Amino acid sequence: MPSNQPIARPQTDVAAELRAIALEMFAENGYSGTSLQQIAEAAGYSKSSVLYHFRSKEALFEEALAPSVAELDEFLGSIVAKVTSDGQRAQFTADFVDLLLEHRLAAHIIINQGQTLSDIPMVDRATGLIQRIGESFMSDLPTTKQRIRLGVALAGAAYILVASRPSLTEIDDIDEVREALIDVVGELITPLSS
Amino acid sequence: MPSNQPIARPQTDVAAELRAIALEMFAENGYSGTSLQQIAEAAGYSKSSVLYHFRSKEALFEEALAPSVAELDEFLGSIVAKVTSDGQRAQFTADFVDLLLEHRLAAHIIINQGQTLSDIPMVDRATGLIQRIGESFMSDLPTTKQRIRLGVALAGAAYILVASRPSLTEIDDIDEVREALIDVVGELITPLSS
DNA sequence: GCAGACGCTGACCGATCGGTCAGACTACGG
DNA sequence: CCGTAGTCTGACCGATCGGTCAGCGTCTGC
């Protein structure tokens, strides 16, 4: 029973392995602070091998970010419905927090290095999506204060979950943080329609 | 009437000029993304000149950050009084926002590159100070939700003022943003004592 | 007017950067 | 049993990195 794709994927997908390791190192030490040599060593391959699987350092970076950006795109699509329907604001908040938690590393990179790396297409696309998410709310927020409230909620949540040292988040149960965060963001967001 | 320091400082303090330019470039392109060559060119000097005024790239970086970190230290000292006295919470909030505004570039660097550059003493000192500011509040915040509320307020305000693209802040009058931000942070912080 | 300090520079250093390339080894289909 | 495609590697490339050093003017106090 032949199939049109390889009968068995190699047990270890080297490219995927490299993407994962690279994503972690780019988040930890920055894009320009991480060399192909370091990535190769961490993965147990040679630098040449990394460049065999990926056209360039930038290509590796983009492919490592791609899945997270794709989900961010999907998230933006699902927002439109929820923002207009008042009852689903809570669902949006939970989805937002969970998206950040699921894509910690990519979010860390976009948040902390987004401006610096704006000339990389994948990064530019991600920041564009984030901006559109903000705008989809902003459109019916007349006062500066309301807009700031939204900004503090989203940026504060993102930074706490993703970019801060353990200091603020501490060792508290991650689920406890998640729920508290959903509460606080919800408080800041829901009075916006009033 | 001789003095024990040079009678007249040179009209243009080259070291100070280099610190300012370097701070800007480190904030914009990251520490490892900024070379001494680039800094020298931007300042109109040679790379050798930069290294004449500063022992090393890291020394330049530290000296560029130093004034802001010193003020952060001062700020931490002034907090202790204000946190305990309930009436001065509003004053604290305004001071916090103004501190961020006054030291935009340094704050940008610490926020976005603090983790990556934690092995640089000045950066480590700054993150330590920030942590102590957080702890000075946390100490009498029993629930996770209250602590998250504080974290969202501080991190959100910091990120909006300092680290975001113009997207959220927009072209709105900076004073308008400042006041709205003080309002929102105040809302999040003041109910903490209840 | 001379000695020395100061500010600055180009030439140069070894190390490392991202990237190329010619092969080596393996596995598989004809 | 051979050819070919896929995977991986070391040797090598020019460019750039942070940093050193000898020496160039200029300015100043003696």
Coordinates of C-alpha atoms (C1' of nucleotides) in Angstrom, one line a residue:
Chain A
M1 CA 0.0 0.0 0.0
P2 CA 2.2 2.8 -1.3
S3 CA 1.5 6.4 -0.4
N4 CA 2.6 9.5 -2.2
Q5 CA 4.6 10.7 0.8
P6 CA 7.6 8.8 2.3
I7 CA 6.4 5.7 4.0
A8 CA 8.0 6.5 7.2
R9 CA 9.3 9.9 8.3
P10 CA 12.8 9.7 9.7
Q11 CA 12.5 9.0 13.4
T12 CA 14.2 12.3 14.2
D13 CA 13.4 15.2 11.9
V14 CA 16.7 17.1 12.0
A15 CA 15.3 20.3 10.6
A16 CA 12.5 20.4 13.2
E17 CA 15.1 19.7 15.9
L18 CA 17.3 22.6 14.6
R19 CA 14.3 24.9 14.5
A20 CA 13.4 24.1 18.1
I21 CA 17.0 24.6 19.4
A22 CA 17.5 27.7 17.4
L23 CA 14.2 29.2 18.6
E24 CA 15.3 28.7 22.2
M25 CA 18.7 30.2 21.7
F26 CA 17.4 33.2 19.7
A27 CA 15.0 33.9 22.5
E28 CA 17.6 33.5 25.2
N29 CA 20.6 35.3 23.6
G30 CA 19.1 37.4 20.9
Y31 CA 19.3 36.9 17.1
S32 CA 22.6 38.7 16.6
G33 CA 23.9 37.2 19.9
T34 CA 23.4 33.7 18.6
S35 CA 25.8 32.2 16.0
L36 CA 25.3 29.3 13.7
Q37 CA 28.3 27.7 15.4
Q38 CA 26.6 27.8 18.8
I39 CA 23.3 26.4 17.4
A40 CA 25.2 23.6 15.6
E41 CA 27.1 22.7 18.8
A42 CA 24.0 22.7 20.9
A43 CA 22.3 20.4 18.4
G44 CA 25.3 18.1 18.0
Y45 CA 25.9 18.8 14.3
S46 CA 28.4 20.9 12.4
K47 CA 27.7 24.4 11.2
S48 CA 27.8 23.1 7.6
S49 CA 24.9 20.8 8.5
V50 CA 22.8 23.6 9.8
L51 CA 23.4 25.4 6.5
Y52 CA 22.5 22.3 4.6
H53 CA 19.1 22.2 6.1
F54 CA 18.5 26.0 6.0
R55 CA 19.5 28.4 3.2
S56 CA 20.9 30.9 5.8
K57 CA 20.8 32.0 9.4
E58 CA 17.9 34.3 8.6
A59 CA 16.0 31.5 6.9
L60 CA 16.4 29.3 9.9
F61 CA 15.2 32.1 12.1
E62 CA 12.1 32.7 9.9
E63 CA 11.2 29.0 9.8
A64 CA 11.6 28.7 13.5
L65 CA 9.1 31.6 14.0
A66 CA 6.8 30.5 11.3
P67 CA 4.4 28.2 13.2
S68 CA 3.9 30.7 15.9
V69 CA 3.2 33.5 13.5
A70 CA 0.8 31.3 11.6
E71 CA -1.2 30.7 14.8
L72 CA -1.1 34.4 15.6
D73 CA -2.6 34.9 12.2
E74 CA -5.3 32.4 12.9
F75 CA -5.9 34.1 16.3
L76 CA -6.4 37.5 14.6
G77 CA -9.1 35.9 12.4
S78 CA -11.0 34.4 15.3
I79 CA -10.9 37.8 17.1
V80 CA -13.2 39.7 14.7
A81 CA -16.2 37.6 15.7
K82 CA -15.5 37.8 19.4
V83 CA -14.8 41.5 19.7
T84 CA -18.2 42.4 18.2
S85 CA -20.1 39.9 20.3
D86 CA -20.0 41.2 23.8
G87 CA -20.5 37.9 25.5
Q88 CA -17.3 36.4 24.1
R89 CA -14.9 39.0 25.5
A90 CA -14.0 36.5 28.3
Q91 CA -13.2 33.8 25.8
F92 CA -11.0 36.2 23.9
T93 CA -9.0 37.0 27.0
A94 CA -8.4 33.4 27.8
D95 CA -7.4 32.6 24.3
F96 CA -5.0 35.5 24.3
V97 CA -3.3 34.4 27.5
D98 CA -3.1 30.8 26.3
L99 CA -1.7 31.8 22.9
L100 CA 1.1 33.6 24.8
L101 CA 1.7 30.6 27.0
E102 CA 1.8 28.1 24.1
H103 CA 4.3 30.2 22.1
R104 CA 6.4 31.6 24.9
L105 CA 9.7 31.6 23.0
A106 CA 8.4 33.1 19.8
A107 CA 6.5 35.7 21.7
H108 CA 9.6 36.5 23.7
I109 CA 11.5 37.1 20.5
I110 CA 8.8 39.3 18.9
I111 CA 8.3 41.3 22.0
N112 CA 11.9 41.9 22.9
Q113 CA 13.5 42.0 19.5
G114 CA 10.7 43.0 17.2
Q115 CA 11.9 46.5 16.6
T116 CA 15.5 45.6 16.2
L117 CA 14.7 42.9 13.6
S118 CA 11.9 44.7 11.8
D119 CA 13.7 44.2 8.4
I120 CA 13.2 40.4 8.7
P121 CA 9.9 39.7 6.8
M122 CA 8.6 37.1 9.3
V123 CA 9.1 39.5 12.2
D124 CA 7.6 42.4 10.3
R125 CA 4.6 40.2 9.5
A126 CA 4.2 39.3 13.2
T127 CA 4.3 42.9 14.4
G128 CA 1.9 43.8 11.7
L129 CA -0.6 41.2 13.0
I130 CA -0.2 42.4 16.5
Q131 CA -0.8 45.9 15.4
R132 CA -4.0 44.8 13.6
I133 CA -5.2 43.0 16.8
G134 CA -4.7 46.3 18.7
E135 CA -6.5 48.3 16.0
S136 CA -9.5 45.9 15.9
F137 CA -10.1 47.1 19.5
M138 CA -9.0 50.7 19.1
S139 CA -11.4 51.4 16.4
D140 CA -14.3 51.9 18.8
L141 CA -12.3 53.3 21.7
P142 CA -12.7 57.1 21.7
T143 CA -10.7 58.3 24.6
T144 CA -6.9 58.0 25.2
K145 CA -7.5 56.6 28.6
Q146 CA -9.5 53.7 27.2
R147 CA -6.8 53.0 24.7
I148 CA -4.1 53.1 27.3
R149 CA -6.2 50.7 29.4
L150 CA -6.2 48.2 26.6
G151 CA -2.5 48.7 25.9
V152 CA -1.6 48.2 29.5
A153 CA -3.7 45.0 29.7
L154 CA -2.2 43.4 26.6
A155 CA 1.4 44.6 27.0
G156 CA 1.4 43.9 30.8
A157 CA 0.0 40.4 30.3
A158 CA 2.4 39.6 27.5
Y159 CA 5.4 40.9 29.4
I160 CA 4.6 39.0 32.6
L161 CA 4.0 35.7 30.9
V162 CA 6.8 35.8 28.4
A163 CA 9.5 38.3 28.9
S164 CA 10.1 38.8 32.6
R165 CA 12.5 37.0 34.8
P166 CA 10.9 34.6 37.4
S167 CA 10.9 37.6 39.8
L168 CA 7.3 38.7 39.2
T169 CA 5.9 35.4 38.2
E170 CA 7.7 33.6 41.0
I171 CA 7.3 29.9 41.5
D172 CA 3.6 30.2 41.8
D173 CA 1.6 27.5 40.1
I174 CA 1.5 28.4 36.4
D175 CA -2.3 27.7 36.3
E176 CA -2.8 30.1 39.2
V177 CA -1.0 32.8 37.3
R178 CA -2.9 32.1 34.2
E179 CA -6.3 32.4 35.9
A180 CA -5.3 35.6 37.8
L181 CA -4.0 37.1 34.6
I182 CA -7.2 36.3 32.8
D183 CA -9.1 38.0 35.6
V184 CA -7.0 41.1 35.6
V185 CA -7.0 41.5 31.8
G186 CA -10.7 40.9 31.8
E187 CA -11.2 43.7 34.3
L188 CA -9.3 46.1 32.2
I189 CA -10.9 45.1 28.9
T190 CA -14.6 44.6 29.7
P191 CA -15.5 48.1 30.9
L192 CA -14.3 49.3 27.5
S193 CA -17.6 49.0 25.9
S194 CA -19.3 51.1 28.5
Chain B
M1 CA 42.1 81.3 41.8
P2 CA 43.1 77.8 41.0
S3 CA 40.8 74.9 41.5
N4 CA 41.8 71.3 41.8
Q5 CA 39.8 70.4 38.7
P6 CA 40.4 71.6 35.2
I7 CA 39.5 75.3 35.0
A8 CA 37.2 74.9 32.0
R9 CA 35.7 71.7 30.8
P10 CA 36.0 71.3 27.0
Q11 CA 33.0 72.8 25.3
T12 CA 32.1 69.5 23.9
D13 CA 32.6 66.6 26.2
V14 CA 33.5 63.8 23.8
A15 CA 33.0 61.0 26.3
A16 CA 29.5 62.3 27.1
E17 CA 28.7 62.6 23.4
L18 CA 29.8 59.0 22.8
R19 CA 27.8 57.8 25.8
A20 CA 24.6 59.4 24.4
I21 CA 25.1 58.1 20.9
A22 CA 26.0 54.6 22.1
L23 CA 23.0 54.5 24.4
E24 CA 20.7 55.3 21.5
M25 CA 22.3 52.7 19.2
F26 CA 22.3 50.0 21.8
A27 CA 18.6 50.6 22.4
E28 CA 17.8 50.6 18.8
N29 CA 19.9 47.7 17.5
G30 CA 20.8 45.8 20.7
Y31 CA 24.1 45.4 22.4
S32 CA 25.5 42.6 20.2
G33 CA 23.9 44.2 17.2
T34 CA 25.8 47.4 17.6
S35 CA 29.6 47.5 16.8
L36 CA 32.2 50.0 17.9
Q37 CA 32.7 50.8 14.3
Q38 CA 29.1 51.9 13.9
I39 CA 29.2 54.0 17.0
A40 CA 32.4 55.6 16.0
E41 CA 31.0 56.5 12.5
A42 CA 27.8 57.9 14.0
A43 CA 29.8 60.1 16.3
G44 CA 32.2 61.2 13.5
Y45 CA 35.3 59.6 15.2
S46 CA 37.4 56.6 14.6
K47 CA 36.9 53.3 16.4
S48 CA 40.3 53.9 18.0
S49 CA 39.0 57.1 19.5
V50 CA 36.1 55.4 21.1
L51 CA 38.4 52.9 22.7
Y52 CA 40.6 55.8 23.8
H53 CA 37.8 57.2 25.9
F54 CA 36.5 53.9 27.1
R55 CA 38.4 50.8 28.1
S56 CA 36.2 48.5 26.1
K57 CA 32.8 48.1 24.4
E58 CA 31.3 46.8 27.7
A59 CA 32.8 49.7 29.7
L60 CA 31.1 52.2 27.2
F61 CA 27.8 50.3 27.6
E62 CA 28.0 50.4 31.4
E63 CA 28.9 54.1 31.6
A64 CA 26.1 54.9 29.2
L65 CA 23.6 53.2 31.4
A66 CA 25.1 54.4 34.7
P67 CA 23.2 57.7 35.1
S68 CA 19.8 56.1 34.6
V69 CA 20.6 53.2 36.9
A70 CA 21.7 55.7 39.6
E71 CA 18.4 57.5 39.3
L72 CA 16.6 54.1 39.5
D73 CA 18.5 53.5 42.7
E74 CA 17.4 56.8 44.1
F75 CA 13.9 56.1 43.1
L76 CA 13.9 52.8 45.0
G77 CA 15.0 54.7 48.1
S78 CA 12.2 57.2 47.8
I79 CA 9.7 54.4 47.4
V80 CA 9.9 53.0 50.8
A81 CA 8.4 56.0 52.4
K82 CA 5.6 56.4 49.8
V83 CA 4.5 52.7 49.8
T84 CA 3.9 52.7 53.5
S85 CA 2.0 56.0 53.6
D86 CA -1.2 55.4 51.8
G87 CA -1.8 58.9 50.7
Q88 CA 1.3 59.0 48.5
R89 CA 0.5 56.2 46.3
A90 CA -0.6 58.6 43.6
Q91 CA 2.7 60.4 43.9
F92 CA 4.6 57.1 43.4
T93 CA 2.7 56.3 40.3
A94 CA 3.4 59.7 38.7
D95 CA 7.1 59.4 39.7
F96 CA 7.3 55.9 38.2
V97 CA 5.8 57.0 34.9
D98 CA 8.1 60.1 34.8
L99 CA 11.1 58.0 35.6
L100 CA 10.4 55.8 32.6
L101 CA 9.8 58.8 30.3
E102 CA 13.0 60.5 31.4
H103 CA 15.1 57.4 30.8
R104 CA 13.4 56.0 27.8
L105 CA 16.5 54.6 26.2
A106 CA 18.0 53.0 29.2
A107 CA 14.7 51.6 30.2
H108 CA 14.3 50.2 26.7
I109 CA 17.6 48.4 27.0
I110 CA 17.0 47.0 30.5
I111 CA 13.5 45.8 29.6
N112 CA 14.3 44.2 26.3
Q113 CA 17.8 43.0 26.8
G114 CA 18.0 42.7 30.5
Q115 CA 17.9 38.9 30.5
T116 CA 20.3 38.5 27.6
L117 CA 22.9 40.8 29.2
S118 CA 22.6 39.7 32.8
D119 CA 26.3 38.9 32.9
I120 CA 27.1 42.6 32.6
P121 CA 27.3 44.0 36.2
M122 CA 25.5 47.3 35.5
V123 CA 22.6 45.4 33.9
D124 CA 22.5 42.9 36.7
R125 CA 22.4 45.8 39.2
A126 CA 19.5 47.4 37.4
T127 CA 17.4 44.3 37.2
G128 CA 18.2 43.7 40.9
L129 CA 16.8 47.2 41.7
I130 CA 13.7 46.6 39.7
Q131 CA 13.2 43.3 41.5
R132 CA 13.5 45.0 44.8
I133 CA 10.9 47.6 43.8
G134 CA 8.5 44.8 43.0
E135 CA 9.2 43.1 46.2
S136 CA 8.7 46.2 48.3
F137 CA 5.1 46.0 47.1
M138 CA 4.7 42.2 47.0
S139 CA 5.6 41.8 50.6
D140 CA 2.1 42.8 51.8
L141 CA 0.2 41.3 48.8
P142 CA -1.3 38.0 49.9
T143 CA -3.1 36.8 46.8
T144 CA -1.7 35.9 43.4
K145 CA -4.3 38.0 41.7
Q146 CA -3.1 41.1 43.6
R147 CA 0.4 40.4 42.7
I148 CA -0.5 39.9 39.1
R149 CA -2.4 43.1 39.1
L150 CA 0.7 45.0 40.2
G151 CA 2.8 43.2 37.7
V152 CA 0.5 44.0 34.8
A153 CA 0.3 47.7 35.9
L154 CA 4.1 48.1 36.1
A155 CA 5.1 46.0 33.1
G156 CA 2.3 47.3 31.0
A157 CA 3.1 50.9 31.7
A158 CA 6.8 50.3 31.1
Y159 CA 6.3 48.5 27.8
I160 CA 3.8 51.0 26.4
L161 CA 6.0 54.0 27.3
V162 CA 9.3 52.5 26.4
A163 CA 9.4 49.4 24.3
S164 CA 6.5 49.5 21.9
R165 CA 6.4 50.9 18.4
P166 CA 4.4 54.0 17.9
S167 CA 1.4 51.8 17.2
L168 CA -0.2 51.8 20.6
T169 CA 1.1 55.1 21.7
E170 CA 0.3 56.7 18.4
I171 CA 0.9 60.3 17.8
D172 CA -1.3 61.3 20.7
D173 CA 0.1 64.1 22.8
I174 CA 2.7 62.6 25.1
D175 CA 1.2 64.5 28.1
E176 CA -2.2 63.0 27.4
V177 CA -0.7 59.5 27.3
R178 CA 1.2 60.3 30.5
E179 CA -1.9 61.3 32.4
A180 CA -4.0 58.5 31.1
L181 CA -1.2 56.0 32.1
I182 CA -1.0 57.5 35.6
D183 CA -4.7 57.0 35.9
V184 CA -4.8 53.4 34.8
V185 CA -1.8 52.4 36.8
G186 CA -3.3 54.2 39.8
E187 CA -6.5 52.2 39.4
L188 CA -4.6 49.0 39.3
I189 CA -2.4 49.8 42.3
T190 CA -4.6 51.6 44.7
P191 CA -7.2 48.9 45.5
L192 CA -4.2 46.7 46.5
S193 CA -4.4 47.9 50.1
S194 CA -8.1 46.9 50.4
Chain C
dG1 C1' 61.3 77.1 22.8
dC2 C1' 61.1 72.8 24.7
dA3 C1' 58.9 68.7 27.2
dG4 C1' 55.3 66.4 28.1
dA5 C1' 50.4 65.4 28.3
dC6 C1' 46.2 65.0 25.6
dG7 C1' 43.2 63.7 21.8
dC8 C1' 43.1 61.1 18.0
dT9 C1' 44.2 58.0 14.2
dG10 C1' 45.6 54.1 10.8
dA11 C1' 47.8 49.9 10.7
dC12 C1' 47.4 45.7 12.5
dC13 C1' 46.1 41.5 15.5
dG14 C1' 43.7 36.9 16.4
dA15 C1' 39.1 35.4 16.7
dT16 C1' 34.8 34.7 14.9
dC17 C1' 31.1 35.8 11.8
dG18 C1' 27.8 33.9 7.8
dG19 C1' 28.4 31.3 3.9
dT20 C1' 30.5 28.2 -0.1
dC21 C1' 32.2 24.0 -1.9
dA22 C1' 34.1 19.6 -2.9
dG23 C1' 34.0 15.5 -1.3
dA24 C1' 32.8 11.3 2.1
dC25 C1' 29.6 8.0 3.7
dT26 C1' 25.2 5.7 3.5
dA27 C1' 21.0 3.8 1.7
dC28 C1' 18.3 2.4 -2.0
dG29 C1' 16.4 1.2 -6.7
dG30 C1' 17.4 -0.9 -11.2
Chain D
dC1 C1' 26.8 -4.4 -8.5
dC2 C1' 26.5 0.0 -9.9
dG3 C1' 24.4 4.8 -10.0
dT4 C1' 22.2 8.1 -7.8
dA5 C1' 20.1 10.9 -4.2
dG6 C1' 20.3 12.4 0.5
dT7 C1' 22.9 13.7 4.6
dC8 C1' 26.8 15.4 6.7
dT9 C1' 31.5 17.3 7.2
dG10 C1' 36.2 19.9 7.2
dA11 C1' 38.6 23.2 4.7
dC12 C1' 38.3 27.4 3.3
dC13 C1' 36.5 32.3 2.0
dG14 C1' 36.1 37.5 2.7
dA15 C1' 34.3 40.5 6.1
dT16 C1' 33.9 42.1 10.5
dC17 C1' 34.4 41.7 15.3
dG18 C1' 36.7 43.9 19.8
dG19 C1' 41.1 45.4 21.0
dT20 C1' 46.4 46.9 20.8
dC21 C1' 50.0 50.0 19.6
dA22 C1' 53.1 53.3 17.8
dG23 C1' 53.0 57.6 16.3
dC24 C1' 50.8 61.9 14.6
dG25 C1' 49.6 66.8 15.7
dT26 C1' 48.2 70.4 19.2
dC27 C1' 48.1 72.8 23.2
dT28 C1' 50.2 74.2 27.6
dG29 C1' 53.3 75.1 31.6
dC30 C1' 57.8 75.9 32.6

